[in-house]
XYZ file of C-alpha atoms in Angstrom:
581
model
C -0.303 -12.085 23.425
C 3.260 -12.148 22.065
C 3.198 -15.927 21.476
C -0.309 -15.774 20.050
C 0.701 -13.081 17.571
C 3.819 -15.013 16.483
C 1.773 -18.179 15.900
C -0.924 -16.335 13.934
C 1.599 -14.663 11.618
C 3.658 -17.811 10.945
C 0.585 -19.872 10.055
C -0.851 -17.124 7.847
C 2.460 -16.672 5.966
C 2.743 -20.342 4.989
C -0.939 -20.774 4.090
C -2.608 -17.592 2.858
C 0.643 -15.979 1.717
C 1.808 -18.983 -0.271
C -1.662 -19.189 -1.811
C -1.374 -15.616 -3.065
C 2.099 -16.311 -4.448
C 0.920 -19.379 -6.407
C -2.587 -18.379 -7.449
C -2.628 -14.592 -7.798
C 0.914 -13.405 -8.536
C 1.991 -16.700 -10.152
C 5.600 -15.848 -9.250
C 8.208 -17.148 -11.697
C 11.884 -17.379 -10.573
C 13.024 -17.402 -14.204
C 11.426 -14.070 -15.121
C 13.962 -11.203 -15.022
C 13.018 -8.520 -12.500
C 13.376 -4.796 -13.365
C 16.370 -4.550 -11.008
C 18.273 -6.909 -13.340
C 16.750 -5.917 -16.664
C 17.001 -2.131 -16.146
C 19.953 -1.738 -13.762
C 21.174 1.885 -13.750
C 23.183 2.134 -10.524
C 20.947 4.879 -9.092
C 17.379 3.644 -8.571
C 17.439 0.212 -10.281
C 19.935 -1.933 -8.393
C 19.454 -5.602 -7.321
C 19.790 -6.075 -3.573
C 20.326 -9.187 -1.478
C 16.851 -10.329 -0.279
C 17.752 -9.741 3.378
C 19.128 -6.266 2.583
C 15.962 -5.458 0.656
C 13.790 -6.887 3.435
C 15.592 -4.522 5.819
C 15.065 -1.552 3.510
C 11.427 -2.335 2.858
C 10.523 -2.987 6.465
C 12.405 0.023 7.804
C 10.815 2.248 5.141
C 7.248 1.113 5.718
C 7.512 0.942 9.499
C 8.626 4.429 10.472
C 6.780 5.690 13.510
C 3.461 4.373 12.235
C 3.244 1.007 14.023
C 4.296 2.729 17.236
C 2.536 6.109 17.230
C -0.781 4.781 15.914
C -1.324 2.037 18.519
C 0.022 4.366 21.237
C -2.716 6.915 20.412
C -5.421 4.277 19.977
C -4.877 2.932 23.504
C -7.299 5.624 24.653
C -10.051 3.280 23.416
C -8.414 0.383 25.288
C -6.014 -2.345 24.146
C -8.573 -4.767 22.655
C -9.707 -2.622 19.670
C -6.052 -2.009 18.801
C -5.069 -5.673 18.835
C -8.121 -6.812 16.880
C -7.600 -4.244 14.129
C -3.856 -4.943 13.983
C -4.250 -8.720 13.586
C -7.306 -8.866 11.318
C -6.164 -5.856 9.319
C -2.722 -7.393 8.836
C -3.841 -10.774 7.616
C -6.876 -10.038 5.471
C -6.074 -6.576 4.090
C -2.601 -5.144 4.652
C -0.385 -8.066 3.683
C -2.473 -8.669 0.540
C -2.238 -4.971 -0.324
C 1.537 -4.752 0.208
C 2.437 -7.919 -1.655
C 0.215 -7.320 -4.683
C 1.283 -3.677 -5.025
C 4.934 -4.754 -5.046
C 4.477 -7.565 -7.551
C 2.171 -5.613 -9.871
C 4.905 -2.971 -10.038
C 7.535 -5.630 -10.778
C 5.430 -6.794 -13.736
C 5.345 -3.195 -15.053
C 9.110 -2.440 -15.097
C 9.204 -1.366 -11.451
C 6.892 1.558 -12.178
C 4.759 3.099 -9.452
C 1.365 1.751 -8.388
C -0.187 4.899 -9.840
C 1.433 4.092 -13.199
C -0.004 0.573 -12.930
C -3.451 2.073 -12.251
C -3.114 3.956 -15.536
C -2.352 0.736 -17.374
C -5.175 -1.346 -15.855
C -7.790 1.435 -15.587
C -7.234 4.686 -17.471
C -4.797 7.576 -17.965
C -7.090 9.812 -15.929
C -6.909 7.331 -13.064
C -3.135 7.421 -13.162
C -2.980 11.208 -13.083
C -5.601 11.541 -10.307
C -3.780 8.873 -8.307
C -0.459 10.674 -8.815
C -1.796 13.956 -7.443
C -3.430 12.133 -4.532
C -0.159 10.413 -3.652
C 1.844 13.619 -3.799
C -0.485 15.284 -1.258
C -0.411 12.168 0.928
C 3.406 12.112 0.893
C 3.572 15.747 1.976
C 1.437 14.816 4.984
C 3.712 11.837 5.701
C 6.775 14.096 5.696
C 5.061 16.689 7.918
C 3.665 14.196 10.444
C 6.918 12.271 10.814
C 8.969 15.470 11.105
C 6.735 16.491 14.019
C 7.139 13.086 15.702
C 10.923 12.965 15.218
C 11.418 16.494 16.504
C 9.437 15.628 19.615
C 11.723 12.650 20.307
C 14.941 14.617 19.732
C 13.815 17.437 22.026
C 12.525 15.175 24.818
C 15.483 12.722 24.650
C 18.660 14.488 23.369
C 20.771 11.321 23.693
C 18.653 9.774 20.922
C 19.435 12.738 18.649
C 23.184 12.198 19.027
C 22.854 8.440 18.536
C 20.758 8.995 15.399
C 23.390 11.247 13.818
C 26.032 8.626 14.616
C 23.804 5.983 13.040
C 23.724 7.897 9.733
C 27.535 8.096 9.726
C 27.707 4.350 10.465
C 25.443 3.648 7.478
C 27.570 5.752 5.109
C 30.738 3.892 6.164
C 28.988 0.511 5.902
C 27.769 1.281 2.396
C 31.258 2.339 1.307
C 32.803 -0.881 2.666
C 30.185 -3.146 1.075
C 29.933 -1.518 -2.363
C 33.283 0.229 -2.927
C 35.893 -2.048 -1.310
C 36.805 -5.728 -1.495
C 36.120 -6.255 2.209
C 32.609 -7.534 1.519
C 29.321 -7.676 3.402
C 30.553 -9.493 6.532
C 33.227 -6.916 7.310
C 30.839 -4.093 6.444
C 28.193 -5.554 8.758
C 30.599 -5.976 11.703
C 32.015 -2.467 11.299
C 28.537 -0.981 10.895
C 27.129 -2.667 14.007
C 30.152 -1.646 16.096
C 29.654 1.942 14.958
C 25.968 1.771 15.943
C 26.980 0.670 19.473
C 29.547 3.491 19.615
C 26.803 5.911 18.533
C 24.645 4.794 21.460
C 27.570 5.327 23.866
C 28.310 8.799 22.451
C 24.625 9.587 22.788
C 24.867 9.061 26.549
C 28.029 11.165 26.822
C 27.185 14.029 24.464
C 23.434 14.550 24.165
C 22.592 17.297 21.653
C 20.045 19.810 22.920
C 18.515 22.049 20.259
C 15.225 23.900 19.781
C 12.375 22.231 17.812
C 12.733 24.657 14.891
C 16.486 24.012 14.652
C 15.746 20.297 14.415
C 13.147 20.967 11.699
C 15.793 22.752 9.618
C 18.385 20.004 10.136
C 15.837 17.313 9.245
C 14.930 19.305 6.125
C 18.575 19.421 4.985
C 18.986 15.714 5.718
C 15.998 14.521 3.695
C 16.864 16.732 0.714
C 20.365 15.248 0.524
C 19.415 11.667 1.405
C 16.548 11.565 -1.100
C 18.805 12.765 -3.927
C 21.782 10.439 -3.432
C 22.061 7.062 -5.242
C 20.401 4.316 -3.173
C 23.614 2.390 -2.468
C 25.293 5.305 -0.638
C 22.860 5.675 2.252
C 19.441 4.099 1.668
C 20.477 0.451 1.288
C 23.184 0.259 4.016
C 21.173 2.324 6.500
C 18.110 0.135 6.082
C 20.285 -2.968 6.267
C 21.659 -1.823 9.650
C 18.143 -0.824 10.667
C 17.091 -4.430 10.181
C 19.563 -5.534 12.889
C 18.264 -2.872 15.264
C 14.785 -4.022 14.418
C 15.451 -7.683 15.074
C 17.341 -6.930 18.278
C 14.437 -4.756 19.422
C 11.782 -7.281 18.460
C 13.666 -10.238 19.968
C 14.524 -8.437 23.207
C 11.043 -6.966 23.575
C 9.258 -10.200 22.655
C 11.365 -12.307 25.042
C 11.147 -9.723 27.808
C 7.358 -9.650 27.849
C 7.150 -13.456 27.654
C 9.579 -13.780 30.617
C 7.912 -11.028 32.640
C 4.476 -12.519 31.913
C 2.632 -9.670 33.615
C -1.033 -9.054 32.984
C -2.445 -6.024 31.222
C -3.408 -3.206 33.577
C -4.971 -0.808 31.075
C -8.679 -1.380 30.314
C -9.483 -3.694 27.410
C -12.124 -1.211 26.254
C -12.875 2.259 27.614
C -15.626 3.991 25.610
C -16.947 4.320 22.054
C -15.632 7.863 21.801
C -12.205 9.020 23.006
C -10.550 12.429 22.827
C -7.988 11.680 20.143
C -8.205 13.618 16.902
C -7.576 17.320 17.443
C -8.809 16.974 21.036
C -12.338 16.156 19.803
C -14.430 13.154 20.924
C -13.558 10.684 18.173
C -15.931 7.806 17.293
C -14.597 4.262 17.519
C -15.548 3.667 13.886
C -14.229 4.872 11.482
C -11.421 6.565 13.434
C -9.561 3.517 14.847
C -8.497 2.270 11.372
C -7.365 5.813 10.515
C -5.338 6.369 13.684
C -3.563 3.007 13.976
C -2.371 3.270 10.363
C 0.868 1.444 9.525
C 0.683 -1.126 12.316
C -2.391 -2.682 10.745
C -2.570 -1.238 7.243
C -0.977 1.561 5.256
C -1.278 2.816 1.705
C 2.172 4.314 2.060
C 3.482 0.748 1.804
C 2.234 0.494 -1.777
C 4.235 3.605 -2.708
C 7.377 2.162 -1.123
C 6.796 -1.281 -2.634
C 6.235 0.103 -6.116
C 8.637 3.018 -5.686
C 11.988 1.826 -4.367
C 11.534 -1.872 -3.442
C 10.327 -3.137 -6.830
C 13.403 -1.575 -8.459
C 15.698 -3.617 -6.186
C 14.005 -7.059 -6.140
C 16.454 -9.673 -7.420
C 13.966 -12.540 -7.911
C 10.170 -12.815 -8.013
C 10.261 -15.500 -5.314
C 11.876 -12.991 -2.931
C 8.743 -10.863 -3.152
C 6.733 -12.854 -0.596
C 9.325 -12.471 2.167
C 9.959 -8.808 1.338
C 6.450 -7.539 0.633
C 4.218 -9.936 2.574
C 6.624 -10.814 5.418
C 7.491 -7.193 6.175
C 3.847 -6.386 6.862
C 3.577 -9.235 9.344
C 6.777 -8.090 11.046
C 5.253 -4.665 11.396
C 2.118 -6.146 12.944
C 4.297 -8.059 15.412
C 6.048 -4.797 16.297
C 2.681 -3.154 16.946
C 1.695 -6.083 19.160
C 4.803 -5.425 21.284
C 3.888 -1.728 21.449
C 0.371 -2.518 22.674
C 1.756 -5.001 25.216
C 4.403 -2.590 26.573
C 1.803 0.129 27.114
C -0.945 -2.159 28.432
C 1.413 -3.686 30.993
C 3.413 -0.678 32.197
C 1.569 2.594 31.420
C -0.063 2.865 34.867
C 3.236 1.974 36.546
C 4.894 4.891 34.701
C 2.005 7.223 35.547
C 2.303 6.248 39.240
C 5.816 7.721 39.157
C 4.488 10.970 37.719
C 1.522 11.470 40.062
C 2.608 14.998 41.065
C 2.806 16.124 37.424
C -0.613 14.598 36.776
C -2.085 16.447 39.728
C -0.709 19.753 38.382
C -2.270 18.937 35.017
C -5.641 18.311 36.661
C -5.686 14.569 35.884
C -7.005 12.265 38.617
C -4.917 9.081 38.523
C -7.453 6.993 40.476
C -10.251 7.940 38.094
C -7.937 7.194 35.180
C -7.307 3.708 36.567
C -11.050 3.133 36.892
C -11.262 3.202 33.082
C -14.456 4.115 31.226
C -15.235 7.527 29.811
C -12.793 9.407 32.082
C -9.923 7.257 30.816
C -10.997 7.759 27.181
C -11.133 11.535 27.635
C -7.884 12.002 29.595
C -5.465 9.249 28.569
C -3.618 11.273 25.915
C -3.442 14.294 28.190
C -1.930 12.105 30.919
C 0.858 10.870 28.629
C 2.326 14.384 28.642
C 3.512 13.641 32.186
C 5.684 10.730 31.009
C 7.279 11.974 27.786
C 4.350 12.641 25.459
C 2.412 10.348 23.125
C 5.304 7.887 22.712
C 6.298 8.057 26.390
C 4.172 5.058 27.477
C 5.804 2.836 24.841
C 9.414 3.991 25.320
C 9.112 3.800 29.111
C 7.107 0.559 29.076
C 9.583 -1.132 26.746
C 12.507 -0.033 28.945
C 10.727 -1.325 32.066
C 10.161 -4.663 30.365
C 13.888 -4.997 29.594
C 14.722 -3.987 33.155
C 12.356 -6.517 34.758
C 13.315 -9.368 32.433
C 17.063 -8.886 31.912
C 18.172 -6.296 34.478
C 19.056 -3.782 31.741
C 19.205 -0.269 33.305
C 16.055 1.748 32.604
C 18.021 4.648 31.048
C 19.812 2.295 28.609
C 16.569 0.610 27.586
C 14.909 3.989 27.119
C 17.664 5.297 24.826
C 17.657 2.061 22.811
C 13.879 2.275 22.387
C 14.227 5.914 21.342
C 16.926 5.056 18.774
C 14.753 2.214 17.542
C 11.880 4.613 16.879
C 13.965 7.463 15.482
C 15.909 5.200 13.093
C 12.670 4.124 11.468
C 11.342 7.659 11.293
C 14.509 8.897 9.590
C 14.192 6.083 7.084
C 10.566 6.888 6.362
C 11.307 10.593 6.095
C 13.957 10.395 3.406
C 12.215 7.523 1.594
C 9.026 9.620 1.535
C 10.933 12.541 0.122
C 12.463 10.285 -2.556
C 8.997 8.945 -3.415
C 7.580 12.470 -3.527
C 10.380 13.275 -5.995
C 9.288 10.327 -8.150
C 5.641 11.442 -7.993
C 6.632 15.042 -8.780
C 8.541 13.889 -11.863
C 5.634 11.743 -13.072
C 3.173 14.645 -12.638
C 5.252 16.708 -15.082
C 5.859 13.787 -17.435
C 3.456 15.233 -20.107
C 5.873 18.190 -20.476
C 8.890 15.993 -21.266
C 8.410 16.326 -25.031
C 6.432 19.584 -25.157
C 8.909 21.609 -23.096
C 12.118 19.626 -22.601
C 14.076 22.558 -21.124
C 11.522 23.268 -18.394
C 11.053 19.560 -17.746
C 14.776 18.965 -17.246
C 14.818 21.646 -14.523
C 11.578 20.797 -12.750
C 12.269 17.024 -12.845
C 15.816 17.407 -11.536
C 16.174 15.133 -8.515
C 17.554 17.910 -6.288
C 14.755 20.295 -7.262
C 12.074 17.652 -6.682
C 13.537 16.739 -3.271
C 13.856 20.404 -2.248
C 10.233 21.264 -3.087
C 8.703 18.281 -1.252
C 10.900 18.789 1.816
C 10.059 22.513 1.927
C 6.308 21.902 1.799
C 6.541 19.138 4.409
C 8.539 21.332 6.798
C 6.091 24.205 6.285
C 3.188 21.989 7.409
C 5.154 20.577 10.345
C 6.500 23.915 11.601
C 3.583 24.404 14.071
C 4.017 20.842 15.401
C 0.249 20.084 15.717
C 0.671 16.298 15.801
C -2.893 15.477 16.872
C -4.110 17.234 13.705
C -1.314 16.204 11.317
C -1.393 12.526 12.329
C -5.085 11.853 11.542
C -4.819 13.903 8.336
C -1.868 11.750 7.292
C -3.635 8.598 8.483
C -6.837 9.362 6.586
C -4.977 10.080 3.362
C -2.843 7.026 3.992
C -5.734 4.601 4.466
C -7.583 6.042 1.514
C -4.448 5.480 -0.516
C -4.445 1.842 0.659
C -7.983 1.443 -0.589
C -7.104 2.882 -4.009
C -3.912 0.809 -4.280
C -5.875 -2.312 -3.376
C -8.451 -1.439 -6.046
C -5.628 -1.154 -8.577
C -4.182 -4.482 -7.432
C -7.691 -5.945 -7.572
C -8.239 -4.894 -11.194
C -4.765 -6.225 -12.035
C -5.512 -9.547 -10.316
C -8.955 -9.925 -11.921
C -8.402 -8.562 -15.420
C -4.723 -9.320 -16.022
C -3.855 -12.267 -13.784
C -7.385 -13.662 -14.185
C -7.614 -15.194 -10.720
C -10.385 -17.477 -9.455
C -13.548 -16.019 -7.936
C -12.359 -16.832 -4.376
C -9.140 -14.822 -4.671
C -11.038 -12.120 -6.563
C -13.257 -11.562 -3.507
C -10.215 -11.720 -1.191
C -8.885 -8.570 -2.876
C -12.023 -6.652 -3.833
C -14.016 -6.901 -0.568
C -11.244 -5.381 1.615
C -10.729 -2.622 -0.980
C -14.390 -1.563 -0.905
C -14.626 -1.904 2.894
C -11.621 0.376 3.225
C -12.972 2.935 0.793
C -16.222 3.252 2.755
C -14.416 3.410 6.108
C -11.803 6.014 5.262
C -14.105 8.147 3.123
C -16.483 8.353 6.090
C -13.570 9.139 8.397
C -12.269 11.938 6.197
C -15.712 13.558 5.932
C -15.951 13.464 9.759
C -12.441 14.946 10.013
C -13.258 17.686 7.496
C -16.556 18.806 9.055
C -15.888 18.204 12.776
C -12.172 18.596 13.464
C -10.748 20.972 10.850
C -13.225 23.868 11.505
C -12.244 23.892 15.190
C -8.645 24.796 14.337
C -7.217 28.184 13.508
C -4.444 29.563 11.340
C -2.557 28.071 8.421
C -3.153 24.429 9.361
C -6.935 24.826 9.186
C -6.881 25.967 5.568
C -3.891 23.973 4.292
C -4.965 20.594 5.714
C -8.646 21.297 5.078
C -7.897 22.211 1.470
C -5.756 19.141 0.912
C -8.482 16.914 2.403
C -11.090 18.368 0.017
C -8.834 17.809 -2.998
C -8.120 14.237 -1.940
C -11.816 13.470 -1.453
C -12.633 14.766 -4.945
C -9.859 12.643 -6.445
C -11.104 9.712 -4.372
C -14.550 9.786 -5.975
C -13.012 9.970 -9.446
C -10.887 6.920 -8.640
C -13.799 4.791 -7.301
C -15.725 5.565 -10.496
C -12.766 4.484 -12.636
C -12.377 1.326 -10.551
C -15.902 0.047 -11.222
C -15.654 1.109 -14.851
C -12.458 -0.949 -15.301
C -13.983 -3.998 -13.630
C -16.995 -3.738 -15.905
C -14.715 -3.446 -18.921
C -13.353 -6.912 -18.236
C -10.136 -8.748 -19.076
C -10.403 -8.732 -22.844
C -9.304 -5.071 -23.066
C -6.294 -5.420 -20.798
C -2.836 -5.441 -22.297
C -0.560 -8.290 -21.137
C 2.280 -7.587 -18.680
C 5.932 -8.237 -19.371
């Protein structure tokens, strides 16, 4: 599976990807990017392509390509792999790359701003509100995941704090001394290794609510600082952790060459979302999220990445290549769980018995597996336990790396990406917040200057995200985030489609390559959100029921406005479109 995935992605990059670069984007190395034309030292700042690739990948990855496939294994490993590969190649990579490059052609402005230019002002404003709600769900869901990791594996918490310090020092060396990138890289990587060692020696054990407060303070500060201080160097170091993790994991599972033990397919319904029997379609695309497709990527691509792209030809590696890397990561996640999950559960048979889970019936697959798989993971570290443990077992069997070391490395790997996504999401929510109040810039400049202040914007988004996450209901937060996220992908792809058809004036073949996935997604995720709203949300109690239910209703209303604007813009045709820069 690992070799098959690598071959599929390499071939697709040099055929389909290059075709998009030449025939849709029409990338021009001589055209100045916004990072060069509008450099301000805070948000617009040209980055080395590999640094930017690290930032973009780390920002889009987060826990998505790990948590999503880990949950979806309740349906079996085959549905996960098929959606990851086909979703990657025919939908996600197209979505990510076009969202990034459309933003570059509009001064690095957000994809929602682009929608206003190629469709209508109402579209832009509806899109903006939709994105702000979606980002709040991203912050809440990832806070819940990160807190779970820190509480279950305290050594990862210590290592993660050390990793942030390493990134700050690396950024200072690279951008504020004459020592340069090589010295900064060596020092940064040594500090990351020291962080791992300290994590073993001094694990930090705190309550979940204490971690929520510390994460809140972190994302407020990190989202307000200039990008060169923490964002760029941290994501650059993240890229090394990523590549080490991907290379070690990929090689380990090739060397081990063990067969999958989990069932390829269990049942059409599995107890996933809010503990309810969840239908195979349309829930699988919602749950797997970032590993196969994610609208959040369009916000990152058009939010922070487009403001740092140094050359239009770098866009394919950064925007298109990052999505494939994420799909490869998800393939490793599926493999680690499919190979080792039952081996890990064998070692926790007593816990399973106390929980009322029959291990033999679980191994038989079918409906019992679909209904009890997620419950069983609580015996081995929770929803991410099968991946973290399976990855560590793979390293142990292939290279003799102690299980505890592999487990901490896997935990740091996951947490580093979540931290990145958390503060990037808060930064993007700040951007969206500012753009929502843009109409008041001239009408009420005093109020606007306060409400659009970067610290105020960061504080408000982080507060709302923490409020949603405080109860820690991951099985409700995750699908709510995923549904909003996939719907966002559909809308972003519609925007990119109108841009490609009416502005770039692509051929009919490439026109269908963008528009068909956009409409397929809209139908899938709209159906999924209606199911979530009428089946799952009413079964919950308390604040989450009304807050998430209310946000889902608002997003669905905005969604129907946006699909109407999409068809209206397509009907309008290219003659009314203004040219890009």
